[in-house]
Each structure stands twice: as C-alpha cells, then as structure tokens.
Short mmCIF file of C-alpha atoms in Angstrom, two decimals:
data_model
loop_
_atom_site.label_atom_id
_atom_site.label_comp_id
_atom_site.label_asym_id
_atom_site.label_seq_id
_atom_site.Cartn_x
_atom_site.Cartn_y
_atom_site.Cartn_z
CA MET A 258 0.00 0.00 0.00
CA LEU A 259 1.20 3.48 -0.89
CA ARG A 260 -0.20 6.89 0.00
CA PHE A 261 -0.15 10.48 -1.19
CA ALA A 262 -0.81 12.79 1.75
CA PRO A 263 -1.33 16.46 0.80
CA SER A 264 -2.60 19.17 3.14
CA PRO A 265 -5.41 21.51 2.01
CA THR A 266 -3.54 24.65 3.06
CA GLY A 267 -2.59 26.11 -0.34
CA ASP A 268 -2.06 25.51 -4.05
CA MET A 269 -0.49 22.21 -5.02
CA HIS A 270 3.26 22.67 -5.40
CA ILE A 271 5.15 20.95 -8.23
CA GLY A 272 7.08 19.07 -5.54
CA ASN A 273 3.78 17.64 -4.25
CA LEU A 274 2.70 16.70 -7.77
CA ARG A 275 6.04 14.99 -8.35
CA VAL A 276 5.49 12.95 -5.16
CA ALA A 277 1.97 12.04 -6.35
CA LEU A 278 3.28 10.98 -9.77
CA PHE A 279 6.02 8.78 -8.30
CA ASN A 280 3.59 7.17 -5.84
CA TYR A 281 1.17 6.48 -8.69
CA ILE A 282 3.85 4.97 -10.94
CA VAL A 283 5.24 2.70 -8.21
CA SER A 284 1.75 1.62 -7.11
CA GLN A 285 0.97 0.64 -10.70
CA GLN A 286 4.26 -1.21 -11.07
CA LYS A 287 3.79 -3.08 -7.79
CA LYS A 288 0.05 -3.59 -8.42
CA GLU A 289 -0.60 -2.19 -4.96
CA ASP A 290 -3.28 0.26 -3.86
CA LEU A 291 -2.60 4.00 -3.66
CA ILE A 292 -4.69 6.00 -1.21
CA VAL A 293 -5.02 9.78 -0.97
CA ARG A 294 -4.97 11.03 2.62
CA ILE A 295 -5.98 14.65 3.08
CA GLU A 296 -4.01 15.83 6.11
CA ASP A 297 -6.52 18.32 7.46
CA THR A 298 -5.67 18.40 11.17
CA ASP A 299 -4.32 21.99 11.03
CA LYS A 300 -7.77 23.61 11.18
CA GLU A 301 -6.44 27.19 11.28
CA ARG A 302 -4.50 26.86 8.02
CA ASN A 303 -6.95 24.71 6.05
CA ILE A 304 -8.49 26.50 3.05
CA GLU A 305 -12.04 25.54 2.13
CA GLY A 306 -12.25 23.78 -1.23
CA LYS A 307 -8.53 23.05 -1.52
CA ASP A 308 -9.10 19.33 -0.96
CA GLN A 309 -11.38 19.16 -4.00
CA GLU A 310 -8.91 21.25 -6.01
CA ILE A 311 -6.16 18.74 -5.16
CA LEU A 312 -8.35 15.80 -6.21
CA GLY A 313 -9.25 17.63 -9.43
CA ILE A 314 -5.56 18.10 -10.28
CA LEU A 315 -4.85 14.41 -9.65
CA GLU A 316 -7.68 13.50 -12.03
CA LEU A 317 -6.40 15.96 -14.64
CA PHE A 318 -2.99 14.30 -14.53
CA GLY A 319 -4.40 10.77 -14.78
CA ILE A 320 -3.35 9.82 -11.24
CA THR A 321 -5.85 7.23 -10.05
CA TYR A 322 -6.22 5.97 -6.47
CA SER A 323 -8.35 3.47 -4.55
CA GLN A 324 -9.82 5.80 -1.92
CA VAL A 325 -9.72 9.24 -0.28
CA MET A 326 -9.30 9.55 3.48
CA TYR A 327 -9.38 12.57 5.79
CA GLN A 328 -6.92 12.52 8.67
CA SER A 329 -9.35 14.31 11.00
CA GLU A 330 -11.65 11.26 10.81
CA ASN A 331 -9.03 9.27 12.74
CA TYR A 332 -8.90 11.46 15.88
CA ARG A 333 -10.35 8.68 18.06
CA PHE A 334 -7.54 6.35 17.00
CA HIS A 335 -4.89 9.01 17.65
CA SER A 336 -6.28 9.52 21.18
CA ALA A 337 -6.44 5.79 21.85
CA MET A 338 -2.83 5.29 20.75
CA ALA A 339 -1.65 8.20 22.92
CA LEU A 340 -3.41 6.69 25.95
CA GLN A 341 -1.74 3.35 25.25
CA LEU A 342 1.68 5.00 25.19
CA ILE A 343 1.01 6.73 28.52
CA HIS A 344 -0.24 3.45 30.00
CA ASP A 345 2.96 1.73 28.83
CA LYS A 346 5.09 4.54 30.35
CA LYS A 347 6.47 5.35 26.92
CA ALA A 348 4.83 8.78 26.86
CA PHE A 349 4.22 11.35 29.59
CA SER A 350 2.18 14.45 30.38
CA CYS A 351 4.15 17.70 30.05
CA PHE A 352 2.95 20.76 32.01
CA CYS A 353 5.69 23.11 30.79
CA SER A 354 4.06 26.32 29.56
CA PRO A 355 4.80 27.72 26.08
CA GLU A 356 6.45 30.72 27.76
CA TRP A 357 8.77 28.49 29.79
CA LEU A 358 9.72 26.45 26.76
CA GLU A 359 10.42 29.62 24.76
CA LYS A 360 12.68 30.83 27.58
CA LYS A 361 14.61 27.55 27.36
CA ARG A 362 14.92 27.93 23.57
CA GLU A 363 16.32 31.44 23.96
CA GLU A 364 18.85 30.22 26.54
CA ALA A 365 20.02 27.49 24.16
CA LYS A 366 20.29 30.06 21.38
CA GLU A 367 22.39 32.39 23.55
CA ASN A 368 24.65 29.48 24.45
CA LYS A 369 24.85 28.54 20.75
CA GLU A 370 23.47 25.10 21.51
CA ALA A 371 20.77 23.07 19.77
CA TYR A 372 17.60 23.20 21.85
CA ARG A 373 16.55 19.93 23.43
CA TYR A 374 13.65 19.37 25.79
CA ASP A 375 15.15 18.70 29.25
CA ASP A 376 12.63 15.96 30.20
CA ALA A 377 11.52 18.08 33.17
CA CYS A 378 8.12 16.35 33.31
CA ARG A 379 9.20 12.88 32.29
CA ASN A 380 9.49 11.36 35.75
CA LEU A 381 6.88 13.31 37.69
CA PRO A 382 5.25 11.23 40.47
CA ASP A 383 1.74 10.04 39.60
CA GLU A 384 0.14 12.12 42.37
CA LEU A 385 1.65 15.34 40.94
CA VAL A 386 0.30 14.48 37.51
CA ILE A 387 -3.20 13.59 38.74
CA ASP A 388 -3.54 16.67 40.98
CA ASN A 389 -2.15 19.10 38.39
CA LEU A 390 -4.96 21.19 36.85
CA ASN A 391 -2.71 23.07 34.41
CA PRO A 392 -2.98 22.48 30.65
CA PHE A 393 -0.64 19.78 29.39
CA THR A 394 0.70 18.20 26.24
CA ILE A 395 1.70 14.58 25.78
CA ARG A 396 5.30 13.82 24.85
CA LEU A 397 6.79 10.57 23.60
CA ALA A 398 9.94 9.69 25.55
CA ARG A 399 13.06 9.98 23.47
CA PRO A 400 14.50 6.74 22.01
CA SER A 401 17.32 5.05 23.84
CA ASN A 402 19.15 3.88 20.70
CA THR A 403 20.25 5.26 17.35
CA ILE A 404 17.51 5.09 14.71
CA ILE A 405 18.67 3.96 11.28
CA ILE A 406 16.53 4.58 8.20
CA ASP A 407 17.37 2.69 5.00
CA ASP A 408 16.21 5.07 2.29
CA LEU A 409 15.80 3.85 -1.30
CA ILE A 410 17.32 7.08 -2.63
CA LYS A 411 19.49 8.47 0.18
CA GLY A 412 20.85 5.16 1.43
CA SER A 413 21.34 4.49 5.15
CA VAL A 414 20.71 7.55 7.36
CA SER A 415 21.17 7.47 11.15
CA PHE A 416 19.63 9.67 13.84
CA GLU A 417 20.89 9.88 17.42
CA PRO A 418 18.36 9.92 20.31
CA ASP A 419 18.98 13.63 21.03
CA ALA A 420 18.11 14.51 17.44
CA VAL A 421 14.71 12.86 17.93
CA ASP A 422 14.15 14.26 21.44
CA SER A 423 11.08 13.78 23.67
CA PHE A 424 8.68 15.39 21.24
CA ILE A 425 5.02 16.35 21.58
CA ILE A 426 2.50 13.90 20.12
CA MET A 427 -0.72 15.49 21.47
CA ARG A 428 -1.27 19.24 21.84
CA GLN A 429 -2.95 20.94 24.80
CA ASP A 430 -6.26 20.91 22.90
CA LYS A 431 -5.88 17.11 22.61
CA THR A 432 -5.39 17.14 18.84
CA PRO A 433 -2.50 15.09 17.44
CA THR A 434 0.67 16.68 16.10
CA TYR A 435 1.62 16.08 12.47
CA ASN A 436 4.13 13.31 13.13
CA PHE A 437 1.88 11.37 15.49
CA ALA A 438 -1.18 11.52 13.24
CA CYS A 439 0.93 10.60 10.21
CA ALA A 440 2.62 7.60 11.89
CA VAL A 441 -0.65 6.24 13.31
CA ASP A 442 -2.47 6.68 9.99
CA ASP A 443 0.30 4.89 8.11
CA MET A 444 -0.09 2.00 10.55
CA LEU A 445 -3.87 1.94 10.18
CA SER A 446 -3.61 1.89 6.38
CA ASP A 447 -0.85 -0.75 6.35
CA ILE A 448 1.44 1.51 4.30
CA SER A 449 4.50 -0.36 3.05
CA LEU A 450 6.38 2.38 1.17
CA VAL A 451 6.40 6.14 1.80
CA ILE A 452 7.59 8.29 -1.10
CA ARG A 453 7.84 11.97 -0.18
CA GLY A 454 10.09 15.03 -0.33
CA GLU A 455 13.39 15.13 1.54
CA ASP A 456 12.11 18.07 3.61
CA HIS A 457 10.31 15.32 5.59
CA MET A 458 13.56 13.49 6.37
CA SER A 459 13.71 14.90 9.93
CA ASN A 460 10.17 13.61 10.54
CA THR A 461 11.01 10.05 9.54
CA PRO A 462 12.89 8.95 12.71
CA LYS A 463 10.08 10.39 14.86
CA GLN A 464 7.46 8.44 12.94
CA ASP A 465 9.57 5.30 13.09
CA HIS A 466 9.98 5.79 16.86
CA ILE A 467 6.20 6.24 17.29
CA ARG A 468 5.44 2.98 15.48
CA LYS A 469 8.07 1.00 17.38
CA SER A 470 6.84 2.44 20.70
CA LEU A 471 3.36 1.20 19.81
CA GLY A 472 4.72 -2.29 19.14
CA TYR A 473 4.25 -2.08 15.37
CA GLU A 474 6.74 -4.47 13.82
CA LYS A 475 6.21 -3.96 10.08
CA ASN A 476 9.19 -2.32 8.39
CA VAL A 477 8.01 0.71 6.40
CA GLN A 478 10.28 1.58 3.48
CA TYR A 479 11.11 5.19 2.61
CA ALA A 480 12.19 7.11 -0.47
CA HIS A 481 12.89 10.81 0.08
CA LEU A 482 12.97 12.83 -3.13
CA PRO A 483 15.56 15.63 -3.42
CA ILE A 484 14.10 19.12 -3.42
CA ILE A 485 13.55 21.19 -6.57
CA LEU A 486 15.63 24.37 -6.80
CA ASN A 487 14.58 27.54 -8.61
CA ASP A 488 16.58 29.24 -11.35
CA ILE A 489 18.91 30.94 -8.83
CA GLY A 490 19.66 27.69 -7.01
CA LYS A 491 17.41 28.14 -3.97
CA LYS A 492 14.56 25.89 -2.84
CA MET A 493 11.42 26.72 -4.77
CA SER A 494 8.87 28.48 -2.61
CA LYS A 495 5.38 29.94 -2.96
CA ARG A 496 7.04 33.15 -4.18
CA ASP A 497 8.11 31.31 -7.34
CA ASP A 498 5.11 31.39 -9.70
CA ALA A 499 6.27 28.25 -11.47
CA SER A 500 6.12 26.30 -8.21
CA SER A 501 2.30 26.30 -8.42
CA VAL A 502 0.70 23.59 -10.57
CA LYS A 503 -2.35 25.82 -10.95
CA TRP A 504 -0.17 28.66 -12.33
CA LEU A 505 1.55 26.35 -14.82
CA LEU A 506 -1.80 25.11 -16.11
CA GLU A 507 -3.13 28.67 -16.42
CA GLU A 508 0.01 29.63 -18.37
CA GLY A 509 -0.74 26.95 -20.95
CA PHE A 510 1.48 24.05 -19.90
CA ILE A 511 -0.45 20.82 -20.43
CA PRO A 512 -0.61 17.94 -17.90
CA SER A 513 1.27 15.39 -20.03
CA ALA A 514 4.19 17.80 -20.48
CA ILE A 515 4.34 18.79 -16.81
CA SER A 516 4.34 15.09 -15.85
CA ASN A 517 7.06 14.38 -18.41
CA TYR A 518 9.18 17.20 -16.98
CA LEU A 519 8.75 16.27 -13.30
CA ILE A 520 9.60 12.60 -13.98
CA LEU A 521 12.57 13.60 -16.18
CA ILE A 522 14.46 15.94 -13.83
CA GLY A 523 17.00 14.21 -11.61
CA ASN A 524 16.27 10.91 -13.35
CA LYS A 525 17.70 8.61 -16.04
CA PRO A 526 14.91 8.03 -18.58
CA PRO A 527 15.64 6.25 -21.88
CA CYS A 528 14.36 9.28 -23.83
CA GLU A 529 13.51 12.93 -23.19
CA ILE A 530 9.89 13.03 -24.40
CA PHE A 531 7.46 10.47 -23.03
CA ASP A 532 3.98 9.97 -21.56
CA LEU A 533 3.05 8.80 -18.09
CA LYS A 534 2.12 5.35 -19.38
CA ASP A 535 5.59 5.05 -20.96
CA ALA A 536 7.23 5.77 -17.60
CA LEU A 537 5.45 2.77 -16.07
CA GLU A 538 7.71 0.54 -18.19
CA TRP A 539 11.09 1.85 -17.09
CA PHE A 540 10.75 4.04 -13.97
CA ASP A 541 12.95 3.00 -11.03
CA LEU A 542 13.21 4.94 -7.75
CA GLU A 543 16.83 3.84 -7.38
CA ASN A 544 17.74 5.85 -10.51
CA ILE A 545 16.66 9.13 -8.88
CA SER A 546 19.62 11.42 -8.21
CA LYS A 547 20.52 12.19 -4.59
CA SER A 548 21.20 15.80 -5.56
CA PRO A 549 18.53 18.53 -5.82
CA ALA A 550 16.90 18.99 -9.22
CA ARG A 551 17.13 22.43 -10.87
CA PHE A 552 13.89 23.81 -12.31
CA SER A 553 14.20 25.12 -15.86
CA ILE A 554 11.22 26.89 -17.41
CA ASP A 555 13.00 26.75 -20.79
CA LEU A 556 13.24 22.95 -20.68
CA LEU A 557 9.59 22.75 -19.62
CA ARG A 558 8.63 25.00 -22.55
CA HIS A 559 10.55 22.73 -24.93
CA ILE A 560 8.85 19.61 -23.56
CA ASN A 561 5.45 21.32 -23.68
CA LYS A 562 5.98 22.24 -27.32
CA GLU A 563 6.87 18.62 -28.20
CA HIS A 564 3.72 17.33 -26.49
CA LEU A 565 1.59 19.91 -28.32
CA LYS A 566 3.10 18.74 -31.62
CA LYS A 567 2.03 15.17 -30.81
CA MET A 568 -1.48 16.14 -29.72
CA ASP A 569 -4.55 15.26 -31.78
CA ALA A 570 -5.39 18.32 -33.90
CA THR A 571 -9.04 18.51 -32.83
CA GLU A 572 -8.05 18.24 -29.16
CA LEU A 573 -5.46 20.98 -29.60
CA SER A 574 -8.04 23.21 -31.27
CA ARG A 575 -10.15 23.10 -28.11
CA TYR A 576 -7.33 24.74 -26.17
CA VAL A 577 -7.59 27.75 -28.52
CA GLY A 578 -11.37 27.97 -28.51
CA PHE A 579 -12.43 25.73 -31.44
CA ALA A 580 -13.39 22.13 -32.16
CA ASP A 581 -11.93 21.84 -35.65
CA ALA A 582 -8.95 19.78 -36.77
CA ASN A 583 -7.98 22.50 -39.28
CA ILE A 584 -7.55 25.05 -36.49
CA GLY A 585 -5.56 22.47 -34.54
CA GLU A 586 -3.24 21.97 -37.52
CA LEU A 587 -2.96 25.75 -37.88
CA ALA A 588 -1.99 25.98 -34.20
CA LYS A 589 0.77 23.43 -34.80
CA ILE A 590 2.22 25.72 -37.49
CA TYR A 591 2.46 28.46 -34.86
CA LEU A 592 4.46 26.16 -32.58
CA GLU A 593 7.48 27.49 -34.46
CA GLU A 594 7.06 30.66 -32.38
CA ALA A 595 4.95 29.51 -29.40
CA SER A 596 5.38 26.90 -26.67
CA THR A 597 2.17 26.98 -24.63
CA THR A 598 -1.56 26.81 -25.31
CA LYS A 599 -1.88 30.33 -23.88
CA GLU A 600 0.56 31.65 -26.48
CA LEU A 601 -1.13 29.65 -29.24
CA LYS A 602 -4.51 31.03 -28.27
CA SER A 603 -3.20 34.60 -28.57
CA LYS A 604 -1.96 33.78 -32.10
CA ILE A 605 -5.28 32.24 -33.21
CA THR A 606 -7.33 34.96 -31.49
CA ALA A 607 -5.43 37.61 -33.46
CA ILE A 608 -6.52 35.96 -36.72
CA PHE A 609 -10.23 36.34 -35.91
CA ALA A 610 -9.97 39.70 -34.10
CA PRO A 611 -10.44 43.17 -35.65
CA LYS A 612 -7.23 44.12 -37.49
CA GLU A 613 -5.17 47.25 -36.95
CA ILE A 614 -3.81 48.26 -40.34
CA PRO A 615 -0.81 50.63 -40.46
CA GLN A 616 -1.67 53.93 -42.16
CA GLU A 617 0.63 53.26 -45.12
CA PHE A 618 -1.35 50.11 -46.01
CA SER A 619 -4.87 51.29 -45.19
CA ASP A 620 -5.87 52.01 -48.81
CA SER A 621 -4.44 48.69 -50.01
CA ALA A 622 -6.28 46.86 -47.21
CA ILE A 623 -9.63 48.35 -48.28
CA VAL A 624 -9.10 47.10 -51.83
CA LEU A 625 -8.01 43.64 -50.58
CA VAL A 626 -11.01 43.25 -48.29
CA LYS A 627 -13.41 44.02 -51.15
CA THR A 628 -11.56 41.68 -53.50
CA ILE A 629 -11.41 38.75 -51.08
CA LYS A 630 -15.08 39.14 -50.15
CA GLU A 631 -16.06 38.83 -53.80
CA ALA A 632 -13.54 36.12 -54.68
CA PRO A 633 -14.62 32.54 -55.41
CA HIS A 634 -13.35 29.69 -53.24
CA PHE A 635 -9.83 28.48 -54.04
CA GLU A 636 -8.36 25.25 -52.68
CA GLU A 637 -4.75 26.27 -53.27
CA TYR A 638 -3.03 29.37 -51.94
CA ASP A 639 -1.26 30.19 -55.24
CA GLU A 640 -4.59 30.26 -57.07
CA PHE A 641 -6.07 32.51 -54.38
CA LYS A 642 -3.01 34.79 -54.32
CA ASN A 643 -2.87 35.13 -58.13
CA TYR A 644 -6.57 35.94 -58.34
CA VAL A 645 -6.46 38.57 -55.57
CA MET A 646 -3.25 40.13 -56.90
CA LYS A 647 -4.64 40.33 -60.47
CA THR A 648 -8.04 41.64 -59.41
CA SER A 649 -6.72 44.19 -56.88
CA GLN A 650 -3.80 45.22 -59.13
CA LEU A 651 -1.64 45.42 -56.02
CA LYS A 652 1.87 44.01 -55.79
CA GLY A 653 5.02 43.94 -53.70
CA LYS A 654 4.80 45.04 -50.10
CA ASN A 655 1.54 46.88 -50.82
CA PHE A 656 0.03 43.48 -51.53
CA PHE A 657 1.80 41.04 -49.21
CA LYS A 658 2.03 43.21 -46.06
CA PRO A 659 -1.68 44.10 -45.79
CA LEU A 660 -2.67 40.59 -46.93
CA ARG A 661 -0.66 39.02 -44.09
CA ILE A 662 -2.14 41.45 -41.56
CA LEU A 663 -5.69 40.78 -42.80
CA LEU A 664 -5.23 37.00 -42.65
CA THR A 665 -3.17 36.69 -39.45
CA GLY A 666 -3.38 39.98 -37.55
CA LYS A 667 0.42 40.25 -37.58
CA GLU A 668 3.05 41.76 -39.90
CA ASN A 669 5.29 38.70 -39.55
CA GLY A 670 4.70 35.01 -39.09
CA PRO A 671 4.53 31.60 -40.79
CA ASP A 672 4.41 31.06 -44.55
CA LEU A 673 1.01 32.33 -45.79
CA ALA A 674 0.64 29.26 -47.99
CA LEU A 675 0.65 27.06 -44.85
CA VAL A 676 -1.74 29.39 -43.03
CA TYR A 677 -4.14 29.53 -46.01
CA LYS A 678 -4.31 25.74 -46.20
CA TYR A 679 -6.13 25.63 -42.85
CA LEU A 680 -7.90 29.01 -42.97
CA LYS A 681 -9.49 28.89 -46.43
CA ASN A 682 -12.87 27.82 -45.03
CA TYR A 683 -12.83 30.73 -42.55
CA LEU A 684 -11.90 33.55 -44.98
CA GLY A 685 -15.31 35.20 -44.90
CA GLU A 686 -15.31 35.34 -41.11
CA ILE A 687 -11.73 36.57 -40.93
CA ILE A 688 -12.09 39.31 -43.56
CA LYS A 689 -15.29 40.80 -42.18
#
C-alpha cells in the first residue's frame, strides 16, 4: 500500500505533484493500492475547497487511487494510541508552559546550543500528575538507541536519540501533532512504502519511533525525493510562480508535459519526451539522483511544445477555442514561435480579431477586403493569391504586407501558404 498525503492549506506545489506521480507509478508497477490522505488536522491553516482542487488536479494528470481519506476522521484512533503510550510509560504528560519552553529555547540560542527538551516532566510522580490542573501536552519519551533509516534514494541515514528528542505527540487541545497523526495513519492503512520530499527526512525517525513504541513491527520503506531548486539555485517556494501547478496550467502548460518534466528531472529516462504510461515501463526509484533537481522553465517549454506537436489536432483546437482539426493543424504551425496553449490562443485569437492596419497600407487593405469578399473559393493558396493580386492590381509590399495582416493579424509570421491551407474555409469570417 502506498499513500499520497497532501494538506489543504494552499495551491499544489510541483514538488507535491512529483510525489503524487512517483507514488502512482510505483503503485501501478507493484500492483498495490494507492490511497489519498488529506491531512486536514491543522484547522487554522486549512483552506475551504482546496481538498477538491487537489483531487481535481490528480484527475487531470491521470493519477488514479483506490480511496480518499481525511486525517481528522481518525482522531479517536490518535487519542487511543496516545493513551496506550502513557499506560505503557512510553509517553508522559508535560505541564511546561509555552512561555517556559520559549525561555529555554532562547537560553540554548544564547549558548549557541541546539535546543533539546530537558525531560523536566518525564518522571513526575503520579500524584503530581493527577492533581495538576494546568494544561498539558503529551510527549513521547526519546528513544534510547540510534535510529537507522534505509532510504531507497538516500541510502542508510542514522539519527541519534537527542536529534529525535522527547517530542510532543498530542497538543494541549488534545489534537495530534503532524508526526503522530501521520505515523498512526500509516499504521492503520498498512502503508509499506512512503515516497515523499526530503524536507520530511527529519520527521522520519520520529514516525519510526512512534510505530516502534506502539509495538508495530512492520518495516516501512522510505524514499525521500531531493528538493527542486529555482533558477537561482534556492529551494522553490510559494514566491516562485512556477512552483504552483495551478499557475503552470493557467500559463498553458499541459498535464502530459508537466508530468514528463517532473519525472525527467533528476532521473535517467531512456528518452527525453514520453507519456506517463511510458514511464510505467522503465521508472525506477533507485535511478533518482541524490542531488537537488534544478527547475528550468525553458526545458519545460521545450517539452510542452513537443507534447503539443504530438497532440490530436481537434483536441489541440479546443485549447484555442475551437473544435476543428484544421484550427488544430494551424496551431501546430504556430508552434514554431509559441510553446504553450496560452501563447497559441493569442496567435489564433489575433486571426479572428479586428485588425489594426498601419496607415501606409490602409488604402491597399480596403481594396483587398473588397476583392477577397467577392472572390470565389480556391483550394490552393497560389490560385487565391494570383486571383487577388490580379483583381486588386496590387503588388510587392503593398500586396503582401496588408494581406498578411488581414489574414493573421500580424506583420510577420509563418508562410502564408501554410496558413491559407487551414484558414481557407474561414476567410469570410476573418475578412469581415
């Protein structure tokens, strides 16, 4: 069993989508179920509707799953597990106030030491715990031995007990912390492999410690994906527009190309351009680089262009507002100077929009409009051009410049013979 566990607190990041893609591919290869777990326990940061937006993006990218779960539905299990840990003396009630803990953090900072909880409440006598009416959290006692995680990408990584610390598993309001909820839910769902970003690496020993403290013996495998860097070599953040899947889609990058790109970077595919179904044949987590991947909008544009070239013409036409294979083929001609559906749409829109004719060609344009309106239908561009040129008695730049503007809305562009081939049935609409 595998899981993709997003939180509904913002737009889906390309790093999250990459994790979802890899989980989907491996689940298909292993013929194991993939579940989506919406981690919604942070009520203050949750954004209404983001869960459905996430599920919509997964559907758009062809990422299928067996079920959707909401972490908040498991609160009763989180509470029961915390009580078991207290009963087994593996967890304890902590009455240290936030102010006191902050004071301890500041002292550690002044002494240039890493802050560690001092286990002040770990061995309180039972009577002091029972009679104490102050708010309290529940902490899991720190491990006594080194925790070793065998990661499919990073290799063997060890964590000393102090690095794990006696950490909080239940807050004062009796809701579970991220690590506790995550570890318990992975147990409940019988997760066998966790694929996620390397920013979660520090959480992994805590989650492993939680499971072992609860007597869970199954070995959960991990694969932590290196982070994606922006174009200046820093971790991509919400300030980077291209980090948002929603933004990329709005800019005209299509799902198949985005998937291609996210599977390609930091990997060793047999070819540069491929579909998700192709990746099922050769993808291997162990081929993922240990180093961060560098995001390149130029490479994504190149891949997007190649996917648009391969797209069915009628399907492509829908991206630019039509349902006609001829318009789709016309759009492919414009891929010489465009890389996204947004750019293609601006090119096609200009063809059917009112034209702005430069003053020096205005008289010629008037003659051309009249001539084209009255012209018979011609299958071939040369026949059309010869007829219009002869009838209008225009030539040279006074013929070709205004003709191009009238047909395409631009002074420069693709060969008019290619454009005419797919526009000939629309001439009346374009010229009017």
